[in-house]
PDB file of C-alpha atoms in Angstrom:
ATOM      1  CA  MET V   9      30.941 -14.369   3.766  1.00  0.00           C
ATOM      2  CA  LYS V  10      34.446 -15.449   4.389  1.00  0.00           C
ATOM      3  CA  ARG V  11      36.391 -15.914   1.379  1.00  0.00           C
ATOM      4  CA  GLN V  12      36.153 -19.692  -0.035  1.00  0.00           C
ATOM      5  CA  TRP V  13      40.135 -19.873  -0.602  1.00  0.00           C
ATOM      6  CA  TRP V  14      39.580 -22.943  -2.575  1.00  0.00           C
ATOM      7  CA  VAL V  15      37.087 -21.664  -4.829  1.00  0.00           C
ATOM      8  CA  VAL V  16      39.825 -19.140  -6.558  1.00  0.00           C
ATOM      9  CA  THR V  17      42.566 -21.444  -6.410  1.00  0.00           C
ATOM     10  CA  CYS V  18      40.636 -24.102  -8.350  1.00  0.00           C
ATOM     11  CA  TRP V  19      39.958 -21.747 -10.885  1.00  0.00           C
ATOM     12  CA  LEU V  20      43.315 -20.629 -11.224  1.00  0.00           C
ATOM     13  CA  SER V  21      45.079 -23.733 -11.202  1.00  0.00           C
ATOM     14  CA  GLY V  22      42.722 -26.404 -12.484  1.00  0.00           C
ATOM     15  CA  ALA V  23      44.409 -28.508 -10.140  1.00  0.00           C
ATOM     16  CA  CYS V  24      41.249 -29.385  -7.867  1.00  0.00           C
ATOM     17  CA  ALA V  25      39.013 -31.992  -8.731  1.00  0.00           C
ATOM     18  CA  ALA V  26      35.133 -32.171  -7.671  1.00  0.00           C
ATOM     19  CA  GLN V  27      36.069 -32.047  -3.750  1.00  0.00           C
ATOM     20  CA  ALA V  28      37.414 -28.952  -2.437  1.00  0.00           C
ATOM     21  CA  PRO V  29      40.893 -29.217  -0.533  1.00  0.00           C
ATOM     22  CA  THR V  30      40.670 -29.205   3.526  1.00  0.00           C
ATOM     23  CA  ALA V  31      42.001 -26.250   5.052  1.00  0.00           C
ATOM     24  CA  ALA V  32      45.091 -28.324   6.194  1.00  0.00           C
ATOM     25  CA  GLU V  33      46.073 -28.791   2.264  1.00  0.00           C
ATOM     26  CA  SER V  34      45.848 -25.156   1.370  1.00  0.00           C
ATOM     27  CA  PRO V  35      49.583 -24.322   2.111  1.00  0.00           C
ATOM     28  CA  ASN V  36      50.247 -27.163  -0.655  1.00  0.00           C
ATOM     29  CA  VAL V  37      47.820 -25.923  -3.130  1.00  0.00           C
ATOM     30  CA  SER V  38      48.996 -22.480  -2.746  1.00  0.00           C
ATOM     31  CA  ALA V  39      52.824 -23.922  -3.677  1.00  0.00           C
ATOM     32  CA  MET V  40      51.323 -26.093  -6.521  1.00  0.00           C
ATOM     33  CA  ILE V  41      49.839 -22.934  -8.199  1.00  0.00           C
ATOM     34  CA  LEU V  42      52.688 -20.512  -7.449  1.00  0.00           C
ATOM     35  CA  ALA V  43      54.829 -23.181  -9.417  1.00  0.00           C
ATOM     36  CA  GLU V  44      52.936 -22.122 -12.627  1.00  0.00           C
ATOM     37  CA  ASN V  45      54.918 -19.787 -14.788  1.00  0.00           C
ATOM     38  CA  GLN V  46      52.120 -18.636 -16.937  1.00  0.00           C
ATOM     39  CA  THR V  47      51.967 -14.351 -17.017  1.00  0.00           C
ATOM     40  CA  ALA V  48      47.955 -14.233 -16.121  1.00  0.00           C
ATOM     41  CA  SER V  49      47.754 -16.769 -13.487  1.00  0.00           C
ATOM     42  CA  LEU V  50      50.643 -15.627 -12.075  1.00  0.00           C
ATOM     43  CA  LEU V  51      49.363 -12.210 -11.270  1.00  0.00           C
ATOM     44  CA  GLN V  52      46.552 -13.657 -10.250  1.00  0.00           C
ATOM     45  CA  GLN V  53      48.142 -15.914  -7.822  1.00  0.00           C
ATOM     46  CA  LEU V  54      50.096 -12.717  -6.196  1.00  0.00           C
ATOM     47  CA  GLU V  55      46.451 -11.256  -5.608  1.00  0.00           C
ATOM     48  CA  LYS V  56      45.069 -14.483  -3.769  1.00  0.00           C
ATOM     49  CA  THR V  57      48.186 -14.764  -2.315  1.00  0.00           C
ATOM     50  CA  LEU V  58      48.198 -11.179  -0.807  1.00  0.00           C
ATOM     51  CA  GLU V  59      45.044 -11.797   0.497  1.00  0.00           C
ATOM     52  CA  ILE V  60      44.976 -15.466   1.447  1.00  0.00           C
ATOM     53  CA  SER V  61      48.406 -17.131   2.680  1.00  0.00           C
ATOM     54  CA  HIS V  62      50.232 -14.192   2.587  1.00  0.00           C
ATOM     55  CA  SER V  63      53.334 -16.206   1.402  1.00  0.00           C
ATOM     56  CA  ASP V  64      55.767 -16.975  -1.678  1.00  0.00           C
ATOM     57  CA  ILE V  65      55.632 -13.463  -3.055  1.00  0.00           C
ATOM     58  CA  ASP V  66      58.550 -13.187  -5.825  1.00  0.00           C
ATOM     59  CA  CYS V  67      60.102 -10.539  -7.782  1.00  0.00           C
ATOM     60  CA  ASP V  68      58.546 -11.954 -11.104  1.00  0.00           C
ATOM     61  CA  SER V  69      55.149 -10.273 -10.113  1.00  0.00           C
ATOM     62  CA  ILE V  70      56.434  -7.288  -8.522  1.00  0.00           C
ATOM     63  CA  CYS V  71      58.680  -6.770 -12.041  1.00  0.00           C
ATOM     64  CA  HIS V  72      54.978  -7.849 -13.913  1.00  0.00           C
ATOM     65  CA  ILE V  73      52.965  -5.403 -12.525  1.00  0.00           C
ATOM     66  CA  TYR V  74      55.714  -2.773 -12.731  1.00  0.00           C
ATOM     67  CA  GLY V  75      55.724  -3.445 -16.357  1.00  0.00           C
ATOM     68  CA  GLU V  76      52.007  -2.994 -16.202  1.00  0.00           C
ATOM     69  CA  ILE V  77      51.960   0.286 -14.814  1.00  0.00           C
ATOM     70  CA  CYS V  78      54.461   1.796 -17.429  1.00  0.00           C
ATOM     71  CA  SER V  79      52.989   0.074 -20.180  1.00  0.00           C
ATOM     72  CA  LEU V  80      49.797   1.920 -19.333  1.00  0.00           C
ATOM     73  CA  SER V  81      51.389   4.879 -19.078  1.00  0.00           C
ATOM     74  CA  LEU V  82      52.772   4.749 -22.426  1.00  0.00           C
ATOM     75  CA  GLN V  83      49.574   4.291 -23.958  1.00  0.00           C
ATOM     76  CA  ILE V  84      48.101   7.388 -22.215  1.00  0.00           C
ATOM     77  CA  CYS V  85      51.337   9.497 -23.133  1.00  0.00           C
ATOM     78  CA  ARG V  86      50.451   8.374 -26.966  1.00  0.00           C
ATOM     79  CA  ILE V  87      46.834   9.324 -26.741  1.00  0.00           C
ATOM     80  CA  SER V  88      47.724  12.504 -25.266  1.00  0.00           C
ATOM     81  CA  GLY V  89      50.093  13.433 -27.762  1.00  0.00           C
ATOM     82  CA  GLU V  90      47.888  12.326 -30.773  1.00  0.00           C
ATOM     83  CA  ASN V  91      45.014  14.843 -29.212  1.00  0.00           C
ATOM     84  CA  SER V  92      47.100  17.912 -28.483  1.00  0.00           C
ATOM     85  CA  SER V  93      43.943  19.936 -28.460  1.00  0.00           C
ATOM     86  CA  TRP V  94      43.049  18.585 -25.146  1.00  0.00           C
ATOM     87  CA  ALA V  95      43.662  20.755 -22.320  1.00  0.00           C
ATOM     88  CA  ASP V  96      44.515  18.529 -20.032  1.00  0.00           C
ATOM     89  CA  ALA V  97      46.758  15.927 -22.202  1.00  0.00           C
ATOM     90  CA  GLN V  98      49.662  16.973 -20.874  1.00  0.00           C
ATOM     91  CA  GLN V  99      48.394  16.460 -17.384  1.00  0.00           C
ATOM     92  CA  ARG V 100      47.525  13.279 -17.594  1.00  0.00           C
ATOM     93  CA  CYS V 101      50.820  12.184 -19.183  1.00  0.00           C
ATOM     94  CA  SER V 102      52.539  13.813 -16.866  1.00  0.00           C
ATOM     95  CA  LEU V 103      50.463  11.891 -14.044  1.00  0.00           C
ATOM     96  CA  ALA V 104      50.895   8.487 -16.060  1.00  0.00           C
ATOM     97  CA  THR V 105      54.841   9.268 -16.249  1.00  0.00           C
ATOM     98  CA  GLN V 106      54.935   9.827 -12.551  1.00  0.00           C
ATOM     99  CA  ARG V 107      52.952   6.768 -11.432  1.00  0.00           C
ATOM    100  CA  CYS V 108      55.434   4.816 -13.690  1.00  0.00           C
ATOM    101  CA  GLU V 109      58.263   6.654 -12.234  1.00  0.00           C
ATOM    102  CA  SER V 110      56.955   5.549  -8.698  1.00  0.00           C
ATOM    103  CA  ALA V 111      56.306   2.257  -9.636  1.00  0.00           C
ATOM    104  CA  ARG V 112      59.864   1.902 -10.708  1.00  0.00           C
ATOM    105  CA  LYS V 113      61.178   3.058  -7.298  1.00  0.00           C
ATOM    106  CA  VAL V 114      58.825   0.831  -5.824  1.00  0.00           C
ATOM    107  CA  ALA V 115      60.087  -2.358  -7.690  1.00  0.00           C
ATOM    108  CA  SER V 116      63.633  -1.075  -7.429  1.00  0.00           C
ATOM    109  CA  SER V 117      63.635  -1.052  -3.662  1.00  0.00           C
ATOM    110  CA  ARG V 118      62.768  -5.046  -3.517  1.00  0.00           C
ATOM    111  CA  CYS V 119      63.836  -6.496  -6.854  1.00  0.00           C
ATOM    112  CA  ASN V 120      66.245  -6.172  -9.972  1.00  0.00           C
ATOM    113  CA  CYS V 121      63.634  -5.507 -12.871  1.00  0.00           C
ATOM    114  CA  GLN V 122      65.180  -5.985 -16.423  1.00  0.00           C
TER     115      GLN V 122
ATOM    116  CA  MET T1428      16.024 -36.890  14.475  1.00  0.00           C
ATOM    117  CA  SER T1429      19.411 -35.128  14.954  1.00  0.00           C
ATOM    118  CA  LEU T1430      21.359 -38.000  12.928  1.00  0.00           C
ATOM    119  CA  THR T1431      18.924 -37.092  10.432  1.00  0.00           C
ATOM    120  CA  LEU T1432      19.008 -33.784  10.167  1.00  0.00           C
ATOM    121  CA  CYS T1433      22.493 -33.354  10.355  1.00  0.00           C
ATOM    122  CA  SER T1434      22.825 -35.798   7.202  1.00  0.00           C
ATOM    123  CA  ILE T1435      20.368 -34.013   5.034  1.00  0.00           C
ATOM    124  CA  LEU T1436      22.865 -30.806   6.214  1.00  0.00           C
ATOM    125  CA  LEU T1437      25.867 -32.556   5.189  1.00  0.00           C
ATOM    126  CA  ILE T1438      24.076 -33.540   1.855  1.00  0.00           C
ATOM    127  CA  LEU T1439      22.905 -30.180   1.073  1.00  0.00           C
ATOM    128  CA  GLY T1440      26.544 -29.152   1.797  1.00  0.00           C
ATOM    129  CA  CYS T1441      28.141 -31.495  -0.536  1.00  0.00           C
ATOM    130  CA  ALA T1442      25.479 -30.444  -3.107  1.00  0.00           C
ATOM    131  CA  ASP T1443      26.310 -26.826  -3.098  1.00  0.00           C
ATOM    132  CA  ARG T1444      30.349 -27.428  -3.038  1.00  0.00           C
ATOM    133  CA  SER T1445      30.065 -29.909  -5.846  1.00  0.00           C
ATOM    134  CA  LYS T1446      27.590 -27.214  -8.017  1.00  0.00           C
ATOM    135  CA  THR T1447      30.415 -24.596  -7.229  1.00  0.00           C
ATOM    136  CA  SER T1448      33.404 -26.626  -8.412  1.00  0.00           C
ATOM    137  CA  GLU T1449      31.206 -28.000 -11.575  1.00  0.00           C
ATOM    138  CA  TRP T1450      31.055 -24.092 -12.476  1.00  0.00           C
ATOM    139  CA  LEU T1451      34.276 -23.517 -11.716  1.00  0.00           C
ATOM    140  CA  GLU T1452      35.416 -26.405 -13.817  1.00  0.00           C
ATOM    141  CA  GLN T1453      33.072 -25.487 -16.642  1.00  0.00           C
ATOM    142  CA  GLY T1454      34.792 -21.928 -16.661  1.00  0.00           C
ATOM    143  CA  ARG T1455      38.091 -23.320 -16.309  1.00  0.00           C
ATOM    144  CA  GLN T1456      37.541 -25.518 -19.273  1.00  0.00           C
ATOM    145  CA  ALA T1457      36.091 -22.781 -21.136  1.00  0.00           C
ATOM    146  CA  LYS T1458      38.897 -20.739 -20.407  1.00  0.00           C
ATOM    147  CA  GLU T1459      41.131 -22.943 -21.428  1.00  0.00           C
ATOM    148  CA  ARG T1460      39.989 -24.400 -24.804  1.00  0.00           C
ATOM    149  CA  ALA T1461      39.248 -20.135 -25.732  1.00  0.00           C
ATOM    150  CA  THR T1462      42.954 -19.660 -25.184  1.00  0.00           C
ATOM    151  CA  ALA T1463      43.887 -22.428 -27.117  1.00  0.00           C
ATOM    152  CA  TYR T1464      41.604 -21.505 -30.150  1.00  0.00           C
ATOM    153  CA  ALA T1465      42.996 -18.379 -30.016  1.00  0.00           C
ATOM    154  CA  LYS T1466      46.263 -19.436 -30.300  1.00  0.00           C
ATOM    155  CA  ILE T1467      45.596 -21.315 -33.413  1.00  0.00           C
ATOM    156  CA  GLY T1468      43.880 -18.442 -35.197  1.00  0.00           C
ATOM    157  CA  GLU T1469      40.303 -19.167 -34.072  1.00  0.00           C
ATOM    158  CA  PRO T1470      39.281 -16.146 -31.942  1.00  0.00           C
ATOM    159  CA  PHE T1471      35.324 -16.577 -33.203  1.00  0.00           C
ATOM    160  CA  LYS T1472      35.263 -20.203 -31.674  1.00  0.00           C
ATOM    161  CA  ALA T1473      36.870 -18.681 -28.775  1.00  0.00           C
ATOM    162  CA  ILE T1474      34.083 -16.085 -28.065  1.00  0.00           C
ATOM    163  CA  VAL T1475      31.513 -18.670 -28.883  1.00  0.00           C
ATOM    164  CA  ILE T1476      32.811 -20.919 -25.880  1.00  0.00           C
ATOM    165  CA  LEU T1477      33.528 -17.729 -23.290  1.00  0.00           C
ATOM    166  CA  GLN T1478      29.809 -16.657 -24.051  1.00  0.00           C
ATOM    167  CA  ASN T1479      28.347 -20.141 -23.428  1.00  0.00           C
ATOM    168  CA  PHE T1480      30.028 -20.084 -19.979  1.00  0.00           C
ATOM    169  CA  VAL T1481      29.097 -16.092 -18.923  1.00  0.00           C
ATOM    170  CA  GLU T1482      25.245 -17.105 -19.737  1.00  0.00           C
ATOM    171  CA  LEU T1483      25.699 -19.634 -17.103  1.00  0.00           C
ATOM    172  CA  THR T1484      24.054 -18.475 -13.493  1.00  0.00           C
ATOM    173  CA  PRO T1485      26.973 -18.899 -10.798  1.00  0.00           C
ATOM    174  CA  PRO T1486      26.079 -21.233  -8.052  1.00  0.00           C
ATOM    175  CA  GLU T1487      24.072 -19.505  -5.792  1.00  0.00           C
ATOM    176  CA  LEU T1488      26.012 -20.137  -2.549  1.00  0.00           C
ATOM    177  CA  ILE T1489      29.705 -19.057  -4.062  1.00  0.00           C
ATOM    178  CA  ALA T1490      31.071 -16.254  -2.291  1.00  0.00           C
ATOM    179  CA  ALA T1491      30.130 -13.284  -4.287  1.00  0.00           C
ATOM    180  CA  ASP T1492      33.672 -11.979  -4.592  1.00  0.00           C
ATOM    181  CA  ASP T1493      35.130 -15.364  -5.769  1.00  0.00           C
ATOM    182  CA  ALA T1494      32.233 -15.372  -8.246  1.00  0.00           C
ATOM    183  CA  ARG T1495      33.108 -11.641  -9.389  1.00  0.00           C
ATOM    184  CA  ILE T1496      36.931 -12.685  -9.672  1.00  0.00           C
ATOM    185  CA  VAL T1497      35.742 -15.596 -12.160  1.00  0.00           C
ATOM    186  CA  MET T1498      33.279 -13.478 -14.502  1.00  0.00           C
ATOM    187  CA  GLN T1499      35.690 -10.441 -14.145  1.00  0.00           C
ATOM    188  CA  SER T1500      38.711 -12.668 -15.707  1.00  0.00           C
ATOM    189  CA  THR T1501      36.268 -14.155 -18.143  1.00  0.00           C
ATOM    190  CA  PHE T1502      34.832 -11.046 -19.671  1.00  0.00           C
ATOM    191  CA  GLU T1503      38.301  -9.490 -19.824  1.00  0.00           C
ATOM    192  CA  LEU T1504      39.349 -12.562 -21.831  1.00  0.00           C
ATOM    193  CA  LEU T1505      36.177 -12.103 -23.949  1.00  0.00           C
ATOM    194  CA  GLY T1506      36.670  -8.543 -24.532  1.00  0.00           C
ATOM    195  CA  ARG T1507      40.263  -8.913 -25.829  1.00  0.00           C
ATOM    196  CA  LEU T1508      39.702 -11.748 -28.255  1.00  0.00           C
ATOM    197  CA  GLU T1509      36.482  -9.243 -29.486  1.00  0.00           C
ATOM    198  CA  LEU T1510      39.137  -6.449 -30.141  1.00  0.00           C
ATOM    199  CA  ALA T1511      41.223  -9.294 -31.712  1.00  0.00           C
ATOM    200  CA  VAL T1512      38.549  -9.791 -34.395  1.00  0.00           C
ATOM    201  CA  ASN T1513      38.343  -5.600 -34.797  1.00  0.00           C
ATOM    202  CA  ASP T1514      34.727  -5.613 -32.997  1.00  0.00           C
ATOM    203  CA  PRO T1515      36.021  -2.723 -30.350  1.00  0.00           C
ATOM    204  CA  GLN T1516      31.891  -1.998 -29.621  1.00  0.00           C
ATOM    205  CA  SER T1517      31.518  -5.689 -28.330  1.00  0.00           C
ATOM    206  CA  ALA T1518      34.987  -5.415 -26.177  1.00  0.00           C
ATOM    207  CA  LEU T1519      33.504  -2.204 -24.793  1.00  0.00           C
ATOM    208  CA  ARG T1520      30.362  -3.906 -23.796  1.00  0.00           C
ATOM    209  CA  MET T1521      32.179  -6.688 -22.551  1.00  0.00           C
ATOM    210  CA  SER T1522      34.239  -3.906 -20.304  1.00  0.00           C
ATOM    211  CA  GLU T1523      31.274  -2.676 -19.141  1.00  0.00           C
ATOM    212  CA  LEU T1524      30.056  -6.172 -18.164  1.00  0.00           C
ATOM    213  CA  CYS T1525      33.391  -6.711 -16.347  1.00  0.00           C
ATOM    214  CA  LEU T1526      33.307  -3.466 -14.200  1.00  0.00           C
ATOM    215  CA  ASN T1527      29.584  -4.381 -13.479  1.00  0.00           C
ATOM    216  CA  GLU T1528      30.590  -7.491 -11.689  1.00  0.00           C
ATOM    217  CA  GLY T1529      31.794  -4.960  -8.949  1.00  0.00           C
ATOM    218  CA  LEU T1530      34.430  -2.399  -8.244  1.00  0.00           C
ATOM    219  CA  ARG T1531      37.422  -3.400  -6.134  1.00  0.00           C
ATOM    220  CA  ASN T1532      41.145  -2.113  -5.523  1.00  0.00           C
ATOM    221  CA  ASP T1533      42.596  -5.118  -6.979  1.00  0.00           C
ATOM    222  CA  LEU T1534      43.935  -6.790 -10.111  1.00  0.00           C
ATOM    223  CA  PHE T1535      40.675  -7.966 -11.804  1.00  0.00           C
ATOM    224  CA  THR T1536      39.056  -4.604 -11.672  1.00  0.00           C
ATOM    225  CA  ALA T1537      42.406  -3.265 -12.783  1.00  0.00           C
ATOM    226  CA  ARG T1538      42.109  -5.274 -16.070  1.00  0.00           C
ATOM    227  CA  CYS T1539      38.722  -4.704 -16.652  1.00  0.00           C
ATOM    228  CA  TRP T1540      39.404  -0.550 -16.774  1.00  0.00           C
ATOM    229  CA  ALA T1541      42.454  -1.261 -18.915  1.00  0.00           C
ATOM    230  CA  LEU T1542      40.178  -3.565 -21.361  1.00  0.00           C
ATOM    231  CA  ARG T1543      37.416  -0.592 -21.545  1.00  0.00           C
ATOM    232  CA  GLY T1544      40.538   1.907 -22.226  1.00  0.00           C
ATOM    233  CA  MET T1545      41.654  -0.206 -25.185  1.00  0.00           C
ATOM    234  CA  ALA T1546      38.006  -0.469 -26.577  1.00  0.00           C
ATOM    235  CA  LEU T1547      37.463   2.998 -26.082  1.00  0.00           C
ATOM    236  CA  GLU T1548      40.703   4.026 -27.680  1.00  0.00           C
ATOM    237  CA  ARG T1549      39.850   1.625 -30.779  1.00  0.00           C
ATOM    238  CA  ILE T1550      36.287   3.326 -31.098  1.00  0.00           C
ATOM    239  CA  GLY T1551      38.112   6.743 -31.290  1.00  0.00           C
ATOM    240  CA  ASN T1552      37.162   7.989 -27.647  1.00  0.00           C
ATOM    241  CA  ASP T1553      40.905   9.052 -26.626  1.00  0.00           C
ATOM    242  CA  ARG T1554      39.412  11.287 -23.544  1.00  0.00           C
ATOM    243  CA  LEU T1555      37.800   8.273 -22.121  1.00  0.00           C
ATOM    244  CA  ALA T1556      40.493   5.882 -22.890  1.00  0.00           C
ATOM    245  CA  SER T1557      42.535   8.029 -21.405  1.00  0.00           C
ATOM    246  CA  ASP T1558      40.675   8.009 -18.175  1.00  0.00           C
ATOM    247  CA  ALA T1559      40.104   4.020 -18.014  1.00  0.00           C
ATOM    248  CA  TYR T1560      43.729   3.782 -18.752  1.00  0.00           C
ATOM    249  CA  LEU T1561      44.334   5.838 -15.617  1.00  0.00           C
ATOM    250  CA  GLU T1562      42.145   4.254 -13.362  1.00  0.00           C
ATOM    251  CA  ALA T1563      43.597   0.696 -14.398  1.00  0.00           C
ATOM    252  CA  GLN T1564      47.067   2.125 -13.791  1.00  0.00           C
ATOM    253  CA  ARG T1565      46.086   3.829 -10.534  1.00  0.00           C
ATOM    254  CA  LEU T1566      44.917   0.209  -9.204  1.00  0.00           C
ATOM    255  CA  ASN T1567      47.754  -1.810 -10.394  1.00  0.00           C
ATOM    256  CA  LEU T1568      50.088   0.901  -8.478  1.00  0.00           C
ATOM    257  CA  LEU T1569      48.310   0.534  -5.389  1.00  0.00           C
ATOM    258  CA  LEU T1570      48.613  -3.163  -5.870  1.00  0.00           C
ATOM    259  CA  LEU T1571      52.152  -2.664  -6.377  1.00  0.00           C
ATOM    260  CA  GLU T1572      52.791  -0.622  -3.176  1.00  0.00           C
ATOM    261  CA  LYS T1573      50.689  -3.560  -1.328  1.00  0.00           C
ATOM    262  CA  LEU T1574      53.303  -5.905  -2.619  1.00  0.00           C
ATOM    263  CA  ALA T1575      56.180  -4.557  -1.991  1.00  0.00           C
ATOM    264  CA  ARG T1576      54.938  -3.147   1.741  1.00  0.00           C
ATOM    265  CA  HIS T1577      54.057  -6.674   2.586  1.00  0.00           C
ATOM    266  CA  SER T1578      57.331  -8.248   1.200  1.00  0.00           C
ATOM    267  CA  ALA T1579      59.237  -5.770   3.203  1.00  0.00           C
ATOM    268  CA  GLU T1580      57.748  -6.675   6.127  1.00  0.00           C
ATOM    269  CA  LYS T1581      58.401 -10.084   5.475  1.00  0.00           C
ATOM    270  CA  GLY T1582      61.977  -9.630   5.307  1.00  0.00           C
ATOM    271  CA  ASP T1583      62.286 -11.294   2.534  1.00  0.00           C
ATOM    272  CA  SER T1584      65.346 -11.118   0.259  1.00  0.00           C
ATOM    273  CA  LEU T1585      63.713 -11.217  -3.235  1.00  0.00           C
TER     274      LEU T1585
END
């Protein structure tokens, strides 16, 4: 089934009423949603933007995902450090760190993340 | 005759849209109210609100992937609240429900994995927690690369 883009925009924005917008209205709805600054919805907007409207991608989104990846890396390495008996603990931490570094390169190629 | 048929189809179509919109609105309100309760230190009330929503059956004709996104988003929030009230077993259950909605290479599934990692870590199963975190990280990286590639193709000066 073709994605009902308006369904998700309704959910994310809370901006649409009982009536779904027409296809012609989609750019306006997207722009309205993208104006929101809440982190969670920002990421969801990003996802929908990539799949649906292919527009308005911004550095906040890129930097936030980069931060998420490196945050997970810290968690993985912390767990590994607390469980040194695991044979593969070091490998997991190393993989996580590599992904964080890879994310840094991707993000910095487009944006000046903090 | 054909006019009657068209009218019936139109009414049925509108009814379905209405049901879909109603369910989405219920979900949006549940999420909004739960977030508000959580902010004022009432996580149990927030949990009840979200539990009531996830018990509702999604409209039949909603696109499956759209329903998945809404449900994963809700289960993830519910799980984080369960962690906040120190109930990692329930949080783990929420992460499983979250993942059972469907595995995709997207942000919503990544969040389910991250929740699973947090719940397992709290329970003390660090090995499985690490697996879940790595999977969340992998999906996030895929998304980031897709995003950067797309913005490069657009030639944006971000």
